[in-house]
Structure formats: C-alpha cells, structure tokens
Tab-separated table of C-alpha atoms in Angstrom:
chain	number	residue	atom	x	y	z
A	1	MET	CA	0.083	-0.295	-0.240
A	2	ASN	CA	1.204	3.762	-0.671
A	3	THR	CA	0.564	5.733	2.254
A	4	ALA	CA	1.249	9.090	0.380
A	5	ASP	CA	-2.147	10.208	-0.414
A	6	LEU	CA	-3.542	9.607	2.986
A	7	GLY	CA	-1.995	13.041	5.025
A	8	LEU	CA	0.015	11.499	7.667
A	9	PRO	CA	0.497	13.225	10.370
A	10	VAL	CA	3.976	13.671	11.344
A	11	GLU	CA	5.268	12.139	14.937
A	12	VAL	CA	5.027	14.804	16.877
A	13	PRO	CA	1.422	16.355	17.775
A	14	SER	CA	1.464	19.958	16.133
A	15	THR	CA	4.417	21.286	13.451
A	16	ALA	CA	3.430	24.751	14.615
A	17	LEU	CA	6.669	24.850	16.647
A	18	PHE	CA	8.791	23.950	13.715
A	19	THR	CA	9.658	27.651	13.181
A	20	ASP	CA	11.514	30.527	13.789
A	21	GLN	CA	10.480	32.445	17.472
A	22	TYR	CA	10.738	35.632	15.123
A	23	GLU	CA	8.032	34.904	12.927
A	24	LEU	CA	6.006	35.035	16.062
A	25	THR	CA	7.039	38.117	16.960
A	26	MET	CA	6.095	39.332	13.675
A	27	LEU	CA	2.899	37.795	14.456
A	28	GLN	CA	2.685	39.816	17.366
A	29	ALA	CA	4.041	43.035	16.092
A	30	ALA	CA	2.157	43.145	12.732
A	31	LEU	CA	-1.319	41.838	14.637
A	32	ARG	CA	-0.928	45.162	16.608
A	33	ALA	CA	0.161	47.614	13.905
A	34	GLY	CA	-3.006	46.188	11.999
A	35	THR	CA	-1.157	45.192	8.920
A	36	ALA	CA	-1.349	41.579	9.684
A	37	GLU	CA	-4.471	40.492	7.766
A	38	ARG	CA	-3.199	42.234	4.405
A	39	ARG	CA	-3.556	39.829	1.405
A	40	SER	CA	0.066	38.807	0.930
A	41	VAL	CA	2.446	36.368	-1.217
A	42	PHE	CA	5.250	34.747	-0.480
A	43	GLU	CA	7.336	32.862	-2.642
A	44	VAL	CA	9.646	30.438	-2.103
A	45	PHE	CA	13.182	30.002	-4.817
A	46	THR	CA	16.835	29.899	-5.098
A	47	ARG	CA	18.899	32.534	-6.423
A	48	ARG	CA	21.163	30.208	-7.231
A	49	LEU	CA	22.179	26.481	-7.268
A	50	PRO	CA	24.486	24.507	-5.890
A	51	ASP	CA	28.425	25.114	-7.376
A	52	GLY	CA	28.108	23.159	-10.787
A	53	ARG	CA	25.166	21.465	-10.932
A	54	ARG	CA	22.973	21.783	-13.746
A	55	TYR	CA	19.601	21.947	-12.236
A	56	GLY	CA	17.633	21.163	-9.253
A	57	VAL	CA	14.712	18.832	-8.411
A	58	VAL	CA	11.720	19.828	-6.383
A	59	ALA	CA	11.157	16.725	-3.155
A	60	GLY	CA	8.966	16.965	-0.147
A	61	THR	CA	6.377	18.926	-1.767
A	62	GLY	CA	3.713	16.051	0.187
A	63	ARG	CA	5.577	16.522	3.453
A	64	VAL	CA	5.146	19.914	2.918
A	65	LEU	CA	1.236	19.990	2.866
A	66	ASP	CA	0.713	17.679	5.606
A	67	ALA	CA	2.712	20.145	7.358
A	68	VAL	CA	0.524	22.947	6.870
A	69	GLU	CA	-2.280	20.891	7.577
A	70	ASN	CA	-0.915	20.166	10.784
A	71	PHE	CA	0.112	23.450	12.076
A	72	ARG	CA	-1.881	23.928	14.367
A	73	PHE	CA	-1.395	25.563	18.262
A	74	ASP	CA	-2.706	23.353	20.742
A	75	ASP	CA	-2.844	23.342	24.528
A	76	ALA	CA	0.602	22.506	25.476
A	77	VAL	CA	2.051	24.655	22.510
A	78	LEU	CA	0.606	27.383	23.844
A	79	GLY	CA	1.080	26.365	27.367
A	80	PHE	CA	5.272	26.960	26.280
A	81	LEU	CA	5.109	29.981	24.566
A	82	ARG	CA	3.455	31.232	27.528
A	83	GLU	CA	5.509	30.105	30.280
A	84	ARG	CA	8.409	31.695	28.252
A	85	GLY	CA	6.622	34.893	27.172
A	86	ILE	CA	7.861	35.077	23.979
A	87	VAL	CA	4.644	36.120	23.458
A	88	GLY	CA	1.529	38.245	24.620
A	89	GLU	CA	-2.020	37.024	25.280
A	90	ASP	CA	-4.065	38.237	22.661
A	91	THR	CA	-1.487	36.925	20.091
A	92	LEU	CA	-2.103	33.634	21.705
A	93	ASP	CA	-5.808	33.923	21.773
A	94	TRP	CA	-4.954	34.755	17.939
A	95	LEU	CA	-2.804	31.460	17.336
A	96	SER	CA	-5.314	29.323	18.847
A	97	GLY	CA	-7.305	29.202	16.571
A	98	TYR	CA	-4.965	29.424	13.616
A	99	ARG	CA	-5.767	27.535	10.654
A	100	PHE	CA	-4.223	27.960	7.612
A	101	SER	CA	-7.232	29.303	4.901
A	102	GLY	CA	-4.792	30.652	1.837
A	103	ASP	CA	-4.104	29.135	-1.025
A	104	ILE	CA	-0.723	27.176	-2.184
A	105	TRP	CA	0.492	26.829	-5.827
A	106	GLY	CA	4.063	25.169	-6.892
A	107	TYR	CA	6.510	22.727	-8.968
A	108	PRO	CA	4.525	19.854	-8.772
A	109	GLU	CA	7.086	17.411	-6.749
A	110	GLY	CA	9.766	15.741	-8.696
A	111	GLU	CA	9.977	18.802	-11.474
A	112	VAL	CA	13.498	20.484	-12.052
A	113	TYR	CA	13.820	23.622	-11.610
A	114	PHE	CA	16.563	26.201	-12.056
A	115	PRO	CA	17.423	29.901	-10.388
A	116	GLY	CA	14.639	32.029	-9.461
A	117	SER	CA	11.754	29.413	-9.905
A	118	PRO	CA	8.618	29.929	-7.772
A	119	ILE	CA	8.955	26.896	-6.477
A	120	LEU	CA	6.442	27.386	-3.875
A	121	ARG	CA	3.375	30.694	-3.930
A	122	VAL	CA	1.860	30.667	-0.837
A	123	GLU	CA	-1.231	33.353	-1.094
A	124	GLY	CA	-3.184	34.441	2.327
A	125	SER	CA	-3.084	37.233	5.206
A	126	PHE	CA	0.241	38.053	6.025
A	127	ALA	CA	0.023	36.903	9.080
A	128	GLU	CA	-0.674	33.286	7.898
A	129	CYS	CA	1.162	32.995	5.934
A	130	VAL	CA	4.491	34.167	7.332
A	131	LEU	CA	3.791	31.735	9.991
A	132	LEU	CA	4.438	28.725	7.714
A	133	GLU	CA	8.184	30.193	6.302
A	134	THR	CA	10.820	28.353	8.522
A	135	VAL	CA	8.833	24.646	8.588
A	136	ILE	CA	8.237	24.940	4.598
A	137	LEU	CA	11.909	25.819	4.122
A	138	SER	CA	12.957	23.096	5.638
A	139	ILE	CA	11.104	20.635	4.524
A	140	LEU	CA	11.898	22.193	1.292
A	141	ASN	CA	15.876	22.901	1.237
A	142	HIS	CA	16.720	19.192	3.338
A	143	ASP	CA	14.741	16.985	0.797
A	144	SER	CA	15.036	18.668	-2.643
A	145	ALA	CA	19.117	18.527	-1.855
A	146	ILE	CA	18.834	14.586	-1.581
A	147	ALA	CA	16.627	13.912	-4.446
A	148	ALA	CA	19.097	16.551	-6.575
A	149	ALA	CA	21.963	14.057	-5.307
A	150	ALA	CA	19.638	11.223	-6.429
A	151	SER	CA	19.442	12.129	-9.111
A	152	ARG	CA	22.998	12.984	-10.555
A	153	MET	CA	22.949	8.705	-8.920
A	154	THR	CA	20.304	7.394	-10.406
A	155	SER	CA	21.215	8.936	-14.265
A	156	ALA	CA	25.017	8.278	-13.344
A	157	ALA	CA	23.738	5.003	-12.473
A	158	GLY	CA	22.186	4.045	-16.097
A	159	GLY	CA	19.211	2.327	-15.463
A	160	ARG	CA	20.604	0.121	-12.688
A	161	PRO	CA	19.136	0.104	-9.329
A	162	LEU	CA	20.223	2.027	-5.896
A	163	ILE	CA	19.224	1.455	-2.979
A	164	GLU	CA	18.990	4.141	-0.360
A	165	MET	CA	21.101	2.501	3.035
A	166	GLY	CA	21.841	6.359	4.770
A	167	ALA	CA	20.001	5.946	7.948
A	168	ARG	CA	23.231	5.956	10.310
A	169	ARG	CA	24.693	8.202	8.545
A	170	THR	CA	21.753	10.764	9.531
A	171	HIS	CA	19.135	11.783	11.870
A	172	GLU	CA	16.955	9.081	12.483
A	173	LEU	CA	13.972	11.277	11.236
A	174	SER	CA	16.070	13.149	8.367
A	175	ALA	CA	16.406	9.707	7.206
A	176	VAL	CA	12.537	8.617	6.513
A	177	ALA	CA	12.644	11.794	4.793
A	178	ALA	CA	16.220	10.935	2.625
A	179	ALA	CA	14.721	8.019	1.750
A	180	ARG	CA	11.221	9.990	0.598
A	181	ALA	CA	13.418	11.941	-1.191
A	182	ALA	CA	15.729	9.547	-2.579
A	183	TYR	CA	12.885	7.910	-4.522
A	184	VAL	CA	11.423	10.736	-5.788
A	185	GLY	CA	15.078	11.026	-7.453
A	186	GLY	CA	14.879	7.814	-8.965
A	187	PHE	CA	16.319	5.411	-5.790
A	188	ALA	CA	14.687	1.731	-6.284
A	189	SER	CA	14.403	0.976	-2.485
A	190	THR	CA	15.416	2.021	0.859
A	191	SER	CA	17.075	-0.136	3.760
A	192	ASP	CA	14.885	2.503	5.750
A	193	LEU	CA	11.870	0.748	7.860
A	194	ALA	CA	10.299	3.285	8.702
A	195	ALA	CA	9.963	5.066	5.119
A	196	GLY	CA	8.859	1.727	4.068
A	197	PHE	CA	6.013	2.001	6.780
A	198	ARG	CA	5.499	5.869	6.255
A	199	TYR	CA	5.522	6.422	2.578
A	200	GLY	CA	5.732	2.613	0.971
A	201	ILE	CA	8.926	2.468	-0.385
A	202	PRO	CA	10.160	-0.983	-0.957
A	203	THR	CA	12.395	-2.183	1.183
A	204	VAL	CA	15.517	-4.564	0.609
A	205	GLY	CA	17.791	-6.157	3.435
A	206	THR	CA	19.861	-8.938	4.559
A	207	SER	CA	23.220	-9.076	6.522
A	208	ALA	CA	25.939	-7.302	7.970
A	209	HIS	CA	30.043	-8.181	8.212
A	210	ALA	CA	28.295	-8.740	12.289
A	211	PHE	CA	26.571	-11.912	11.769
A	212	THR	CA	29.532	-13.151	9.708
A	213	LEU	CA	31.678	-12.626	12.744
A	214	LEU	CA	28.962	-14.302	15.089
A	215	HIS	CA	29.726	-17.091	13.610
A	216	ASP	CA	32.743	-19.759	13.815
A	217	ARG	CA	33.505	-20.257	10.464
A	218	GLU	CA	31.953	-17.542	6.894
A	219	ARG	CA	30.390	-20.684	6.234
A	220	ASP	CA	28.311	-21.179	9.371
A	221	ALA	CA	26.982	-17.788	8.433
A	222	PHE	CA	26.447	-18.088	5.087
A	223	GLN	CA	24.320	-21.639	5.157
A	224	ALA	CA	22.254	-19.774	8.377
A	225	GLN	CA	21.249	-16.872	5.839
A	226	VAL	CA	20.271	-19.235	3.122
A	227	ASP	CA	18.292	-21.847	5.594
A	228	SER	CA	16.089	-18.633	7.034
A	229	MET	CA	16.586	-16.919	3.913
A	230	GLY	CA	16.403	-18.860	0.868
A	231	ARG	CA	18.773	-19.690	-1.924
A	232	GLY	CA	17.975	-16.048	-3.253
A	233	THR	CA	19.088	-14.457	-1.059
A	234	THR	CA	22.523	-11.853	-0.671
A	235	LEU	CA	25.238	-12.884	0.781
A	236	LEU	CA	28.261	-10.724	1.864
A	237	VAL	CA	31.199	-11.794	0.496
A	238	ASP	CA	34.440	-9.372	1.972
A	239	THR	CA	34.712	-9.851	5.468
A	240	TYR	CA	37.684	-12.022	4.716
A	241	ASP	CA	38.915	-13.999	1.221
A	242	VAL	CA	36.381	-12.206	-1.210
A	243	ALA	CA	37.422	-15.484	-3.647
A	244	GLU	CA	37.392	-17.278	-0.987
A	245	ALA	CA	33.912	-16.368	0.189
A	246	VAL	CA	32.353	-16.582	-3.276
A	247	ARG	CA	33.383	-20.630	-3.374
A	248	THR	CA	31.965	-20.887	-0.491
A	249	ALA	CA	28.596	-19.007	-1.154
A	250	VAL	CA	28.069	-20.882	-4.036
A	251	GLU	CA	28.867	-24.178	-2.255
A	252	VAL	CA	26.279	-23.503	0.220
A	253	ALA	CA	23.249	-21.833	-1.260
A	254	GLY	CA	24.488	-22.866	-5.336
A	255	PRO	CA	23.674	-21.301	-9.083
A	256	GLU	CA	20.720	-19.825	-7.497
A	257	LEU	CA	22.463	-17.731	-5.052
A	258	GLY	CA	20.936	-14.276	-5.872
A	259	ALA	CA	23.193	-11.981	-4.494
A	260	VAL	CA	26.374	-11.647	-3.033
A	261	ARG	CA	27.786	-8.393	-2.307
A	262	ILE	CA	31.119	-6.460	-1.920
A	263	ASP	CA	31.500	-3.768	0.500
A	264	SER	CA	35.386	-2.806	0.427
A	265	GLY	CA	38.563	-2.803	-1.920
A	266	ASP	CA	38.931	-1.811	-5.323
A	267	LEU	CA	35.319	-2.591	-6.809
A	268	LEU	CA	35.630	-2.238	-10.434
A	269	LEU	CA	38.932	-4.524	-10.251
A	270	VAL	CA	37.045	-6.845	-7.465
A	271	ALA	CA	33.915	-6.853	-9.376
A	272	HIS	CA	34.915	-8.133	-12.384
A	273	ARG	CA	36.802	-10.479	-10.502
A	274	VAL	CA	33.906	-12.391	-8.600
A	275	ARG	CA	31.777	-11.702	-12.188
A	276	GLN	CA	34.252	-14.116	-13.568
A	277	GLN	CA	34.682	-16.515	-10.874
A	278	LEU	CA	31.082	-16.724	-10.345
A	279	ASP	CA	30.204	-17.966	-13.671
A	280	GLU	CA	33.262	-20.212	-13.974
A	281	LEU	CA	31.313	-21.867	-10.500
A	282	GLY	CA	28.085	-21.812	-13.209
A	283	ALA	CA	26.054	-19.040	-11.264
A	284	THR	CA	25.741	-16.901	-14.511
A	285	GLY	CA	22.666	-15.587	-12.804
A	286	THR	CA	24.143	-14.558	-8.965
A	287	LYS	CA	23.979	-10.425	-9.830
A	288	ILE	CA	26.709	-8.558	-8.074
A	289	ILE	CA	25.826	-5.120	-5.835
A	290	VAL	CA	28.302	-3.384	-4.272
A	291	THR	CA	28.145	-0.427	-1.511
A	292	SER	CA	31.231	1.764	0.048
A	293	ASP	CA	30.675	4.891	0.534
A	294	LEU	CA	29.600	5.726	-2.963
A	295	ASP	CA	28.759	9.406	-4.832
A	296	GLU	CA	27.420	9.464	-8.104
A	297	TYR	CA	31.392	9.814	-9.688
A	298	ALA	CA	32.566	6.289	-8.084
A	299	ILE	CA	28.580	5.199	-9.841
A	300	ALA	CA	29.784	6.763	-13.255
A	301	SER	CA	33.727	4.829	-12.619
A	302	LEU	CA	31.871	1.520	-12.736
A	303	ALA	CA	29.907	1.893	-15.749
A	304	ALA	CA	31.644	-0.358	-16.906
A	305	ALA	CA	31.710	-2.595	-14.354
A	306	PRO	CA	29.809	-5.874	-13.955
A	307	VAL	CA	27.552	-4.112	-12.051
A	308	ASP	CA	23.937	-5.036	-10.639
A	309	ALA	CA	22.990	-3.034	-8.202
A	310	TYR	CA	24.637	-0.613	-6.047
A	311	GLY	CA	24.354	0.756	-1.931
A	312	VAL	CA	24.118	4.359	-1.178
A	313	GLY	CA	24.244	5.864	2.106
A	314	THR	CA	26.869	8.610	3.579
A	315	GLN	CA	26.983	10.676	0.219
A	316	LEU	CA	23.567	10.927	-0.598
A	317	VAL	CA	21.887	11.485	2.693
A	318	THR	CA	24.378	14.707	2.945
A	319	GLY	CA	23.341	16.051	-0.933
A	320	SER	CA	26.285	14.741	-2.099
A	321	GLY	CA	28.698	17.432	-0.991
A	322	TYR	CA	25.288	20.253	-0.874
A	323	PRO	CA	22.990	19.409	1.968
A	324	THR	CA	20.790	22.523	1.630
A	325	ALA	CA	19.218	23.654	-2.065
A	326	SER	CA	19.860	27.221	-0.070
A	327	MET	CA	16.032	28.374	-0.565
A	328	VAL	CA	14.569	31.183	0.512
A	329	TYR	CA	11.231	32.153	1.067
A	330	LYS	CA	10.028	36.064	0.815
A	331	LEU	CA	7.815	38.454	0.626
A	332	VAL	CA	7.203	39.453	-3.436
A	333	ALA	CA	3.336	40.934	-3.508
A	334	ARG	CA	1.149	42.724	-0.133
A	335	ALA	CA	-1.734	44.668	-0.297
A	336	GLU	CA	-1.757	48.154	0.832
A	337	SER	CA	-4.834	47.323	3.048
A	338	ALA	CA	-6.539	44.759	5.071
A	339	ASP	CA	-9.600	45.584	2.163
A	340	PRO	CA	-10.038	41.972	0.402
A	341	GLY	CA	-10.303	43.692	-2.357
A	342	ALA	CA	-7.306	46.498	-1.976
A	343	PRO	CA	-4.719	45.741	-4.829
A	344	LEU	CA	-1.278	43.609	-4.609
A	345	LEU	CA	1.636	46.183	-5.158
A	346	PRO	CA	4.961	44.153	-5.817
A	347	VAL	CA	7.486	44.417	-3.120
A	348	ALA	CA	11.050	43.150	-2.861
A	349	LYS	CA	14.430	43.676	-0.955
A	350	ARG	CA	16.596	45.707	-3.058
A	351	SER	CA	19.968	45.015	-0.328
A	352	THR	CA	23.628	44.579	-1.908
A	353	GLY	CA	25.344	41.394	-1.981
A	354	GLY	CA	23.514	38.707	-3.934
A	355	LYS	CA	20.382	39.095	-1.594
A	356	THR	CA	18.380	40.882	-3.819
A	357	SER	CA	14.677	39.858	-5.319
A	358	ILE	CA	12.131	40.503	-7.610
A	359	GLY	CA	9.229	41.554	-6.593
A	360	GLY	CA	5.140	40.020	-7.594
A	361	ARG	CA	3.184	37.362	-8.124
A	362	LYS	CA	4.795	35.314	-10.465
A	363	TRP	CA	3.934	32.476	-13.355
A	364	ALA	CA	6.288	29.916	-14.526
A	365	ALA	CA	6.523	28.379	-17.746
A	366	ARG	CA	9.381	25.659	-19.842
A	367	ARG	CA	9.437	26.865	-22.940
A	368	LEU	CA	10.586	24.448	-25.465
A	369	ASP	CA	12.399	24.228	-28.894
A	370	SER	CA	11.731	23.320	-32.372
A	371	TYR	CA	12.799	19.464	-31.296
A	372	GLY	CA	10.115	19.197	-27.789
A	373	VAL	CA	13.589	20.137	-25.952
A	374	ALA	CA	13.217	22.463	-22.792
A	375	GLU	CA	15.635	25.663	-23.520
A	376	ALA	CA	14.911	27.958	-21.166
A	377	GLU	CA	12.912	29.332	-17.964
A	378	VAL	CA	10.416	32.321	-18.313
A	379	ILE	CA	9.197	33.351	-15.150
A	380	GLY	CA	6.857	36.744	-15.578
A	381	THR	CA	4.423	38.722	-13.891
A	382	GLY	CA	0.869	39.552	-14.746
A	383	PRO	CA	-0.660	37.705	-18.357
A	384	VAL	CA	1.190	34.488	-19.472
A	385	PRO	CA	1.808	34.844	-23.119
A	386	ASP	CA	-0.179	32.671	-25.448
A	387	GLU	CA	2.840	30.769	-26.133
A	388	LEU	CA	2.799	29.848	-23.050
A	389	ALA	CA	-0.010	29.293	-21.933
A	390	ASP	CA	0.029	25.452	-21.620
A	391	ARG	CA	3.550	25.578	-20.730
A	392	GLN	CA	2.663	26.789	-16.600
A	393	LEU	CA	4.418	24.808	-14.562
A	394	LEU	CA	2.601	25.938	-11.300
A	395	VAL	CA	-0.144	23.898	-10.350
A	396	GLU	CA	-2.794	24.460	-7.236
A	397	LEU	CA	-1.531	22.685	-4.341
A	398	VAL	CA	-4.347	24.169	-1.636
A	399	LYS	CA	-7.319	26.152	-2.188
A	400	GLY	CA	-9.280	27.712	0.673
A	401	GLY	CA	-6.703	25.964	3.355
A	402	GLN	CA	-7.784	22.639	1.721
A	403	VAL	CA	-5.051	20.478	0.120
A	404	VAL	CA	-6.506	19.937	-3.462
A	405	ALA	CA	-3.308	18.016	-5.075
A	406	ARG	CA	-2.038	14.618	-2.735
A	407	GLU	CA	-0.767	12.143	-4.654
A	408	PRO	CA	0.536	8.585	-5.062
A	409	LEU	CA	4.784	9.321	-4.397
A	410	ASP	CA	5.115	7.478	-7.316
A	411	ALA	CA	3.486	9.821	-9.372
A	412	SER	CA	6.685	12.160	-8.065
A	413	ARG	CA	8.919	9.843	-9.164
A	414	GLU	CA	7.592	9.124	-12.538
A	415	ARG	CA	7.438	13.277	-13.205
A	416	HIS	CA	11.086	13.493	-12.243
A	417	THR	CA	12.540	10.206	-14.712
A	418	ALA	CA	9.824	12.376	-17.383
A	419	ALA	CA	10.950	16.120	-16.242
A	420	ARG	CA	14.861	15.114	-16.541
A	421	ALA	CA	14.837	13.472	-19.906
A	422	GLY	CA	12.804	16.467	-21.490
A	423	LEU	CA	15.780	18.732	-20.387
A	424	PRO	CA	19.051	19.339	-22.658
A	425	MET	CA	21.312	16.244	-22.865
A	426	SER	CA	24.262	17.919	-20.754
A	427	ALA	CA	21.649	18.402	-18.071
A	428	THR	CA	23.159	14.694	-17.020
A	429	GLN	CA	26.675	15.750	-17.184
A	430	LEU	CA	28.808	15.682	-14.335
A	431	SER	CA	31.634	17.673	-15.129
A	432	ARG	CA	31.105	21.585	-13.584
A	433	GLY	CA	28.585	23.655	-15.096
A	434	GLU	CA	25.885	26.225	-15.415
A	435	PRO	CA	22.590	25.530	-14.830
A	436	VAL	CA	21.419	23.828	-18.593
A	437	LEU	CA	18.822	26.149	-18.983
A	438	PRO	CA	18.484	29.829	-18.652
A	439	THR	CA	16.435	31.941	-16.384
A	440	GLU	CA	14.187	35.057	-18.888
A	441	TYR	CA	11.830	37.179	-17.403
A	442	LEU	CA	9.120	38.469	-18.324
A	443	HIS	CA	7.999	41.658	-16.212
A	444	ASP	CA	4.903	43.283	-15.962
A	445	GLU	CA	4.389	47.064	-13.935
A	446	SER	CA	1.719	45.689	-11.989
A	447	GLY	CA	3.391	42.739	-10.278
A	448	THR	CA	0.049	41.189	-9.432
C-alpha cells in the first residue's frame, strides 16, 4: 500500500513549533499595527544552484502539505509559548484558532527547477503565511538537496537500480525524509523500515559483517542465512577473503544464489574478478551489488564494471556535498490595506551582496525548442503569453486551506524521470557547468 496519499501526520502532536521565534514576534507586531490581515504573497525560490550543478529537483512537497495541515497551536504548544513569554495573550488567543485558509501553488513534486523558479507560492493574510516560512523551507531545502543528489546518482547508474541505505549516517527522522526524497529522485528501494512503513517505499536488507563474525566459520554464517532467507538471498563476501567467500557462497546456495555484496576494496577490479569467478562456478544469474561510500562519480566510474546494483548511504543523505538547496521564502507582493479587494503591490528586497529579490506574484513556464526539448525557464508577472499558456509549471496544491493535490509518491517519481528526460542532454553531465536552462524574466509593471 502506498500511504503517500493518506496525509499521515508527522510523529509529533503539531508542526507549529517547527519554526523560528521571529515568525511569532513578527506576527505579534503586525497584529498590534493592524497590518497582519493584509493579503500577501510569499514565494520560495533559490538564487543559485549548488556550484556546478545543472538543475535542481523539487522534493518534499507532499511533506509540506502534511505540515501545513498539522500546523496547529494546541494547549501544550500555547502553554510553552506562554511560559517562555514569547508572545502576549492577545497573540496566543489568535494562535489558538490558527488554521491556514489561503492558497498554495507550486511546482509539482519531482519537477526540475532553476535559479529564480517560483517553486512554491503561498497566498493569504500576512499573519497566516509568515508563520509557515520555517517549516516549509526546512522540508524543501532538505528534501530537494537529497533528491538532486539522487537524480545525479540514478543518471550515472544508467538504469541499474540503487538502494538508499543512509539511515545510520543522519538523524533518525531525516533518514525517513531522505529515503522518500531519494525515491523521488529515482532510487529503487531503501533499507529504512520507517520509510517503507510511512511511504510504501520498497525495502531491502539481508546481513552485515557482524553476522559473519558471529559464527565460527564463514560457511556457517552463509548456511544460516540461506536456511532463513532462501537461495535467492544476498551474501556479503568481503569479511575475509573475497574469492574464498564467493566459492563458499556458491557451494552453500548453489547457482541459484541471488546476489553477492562487495563493500570494500577496489570495486572495479573486484567486481570483474567476482563476475568471472561466479560464471566459472556456474552462478551466471547471481548478481553483484556494490556498496562502500559511493557517490555519483564513483557510480559513473563503475559503468563498465559487471555491477547489477548500488547501495548508497552517506553521500546521498548529505546531498553529495550540498546538504541544502539554499531556498528562501520571500514576500513578493502585499495589499496596502486589510480590505479583501485591495490590489496587490509588488515588493522586493533591494540590499546588496547578492540577496536581492524580484517583486510581484509570478508564474513560470518552460519553453521548448523545435525538437520538444526545454530551452528556457520563463518567469513573469502579469498575463501569461499565449504561446506559453500550456507550458505553465505551477499547479494548485491548497485551495482555501484545503489540500487539493495530494498524490501517490510513485507519481512524483515518474514525473521526475519525465522532467529530466525533457532537458538538454548536457543536464546529466557530472562535470561542473552552468544551469542547463537560462532563466528569462518577463516583467509586468503591476506585478500582480
């Protein structure tokens, strides 16, 4: 069962404290100033991709929807805020009835993005939108970083399956989110059972070196595992001598042995030797799985090796060197009064140092060339040109506070495969380069 469409709550009573204190102090000041109810538009975007990366991957959207639904200030949370004196009673009264009632539009999960892409657009009163900043960024920055690394790895693997196995290298809850993001990015399975339970991701796993060391002989360990899990199991063959272990593995399980796993050494050399040995022993159908601190570059270097699957841990759950997508959440338009009919005015940060933003409520579309390949990310305010009307990227996720676009995780995974395939071929190069699509801006003076 795929549970991604059930809207399961996070493993805490409320997501309301997954935030920074200044969100609440801004709220209190705005309530007192009479500006809290001004209609506002916030957008999530990144000013740049990680150094050398060609594209980004949107991931975590489904988790954002869960977080918005569960953003509630219950008695325990209100009591904590009162005890710490973080906000006053008037603000606590307002928070006690908080329910997001606005609209959210965004790039659908699995889609690719580029610098300036309005990945998420949150609309409602200033008060209800500003509170969501931290939790939205927390989710999207983490999950999109993992998904981008996963996408590069699955591309480098050339169709060979990858196993996510990084739970022991990160926070226990981050591990579940990382497994989910990796699945969006193309990984086939995870070792993390919580991710399998929560999101329906296929799970795999057999044994570690400790199991071999537990037994008096390697043969005894292999026999115990085969007796328990059948001949189709995967035996770990690098605890002692690899060649001897492969020979023993085939003697114990027969040519029906499912796979052997190699976790150390010169993987390119060892994989070739193991493949030759397995074939000579008649185990021509036995697969070879390699692990050992792999990243996209190591995976690419094994393209010519007789490897059937890869297991990836540390490098995946740390974003392969870039553990955040550097997304920001900025106010880009707001009304000049609390009147529901007041027009939106574009606003933007104008500071120096590369932290400027572009005002106005934005749309985004991807222009294709004559071959049907993406050639530009077009972002604008105001009317959408007719020629781009059917290429718009943002979809409605929340309408009037109600989630309207929850979907199975497999849909996000399939979307990413299609989105990546629609980019120029250079998108999947691992060498450093500029974003594979330029970002073009079409500006309307009204900005609304």
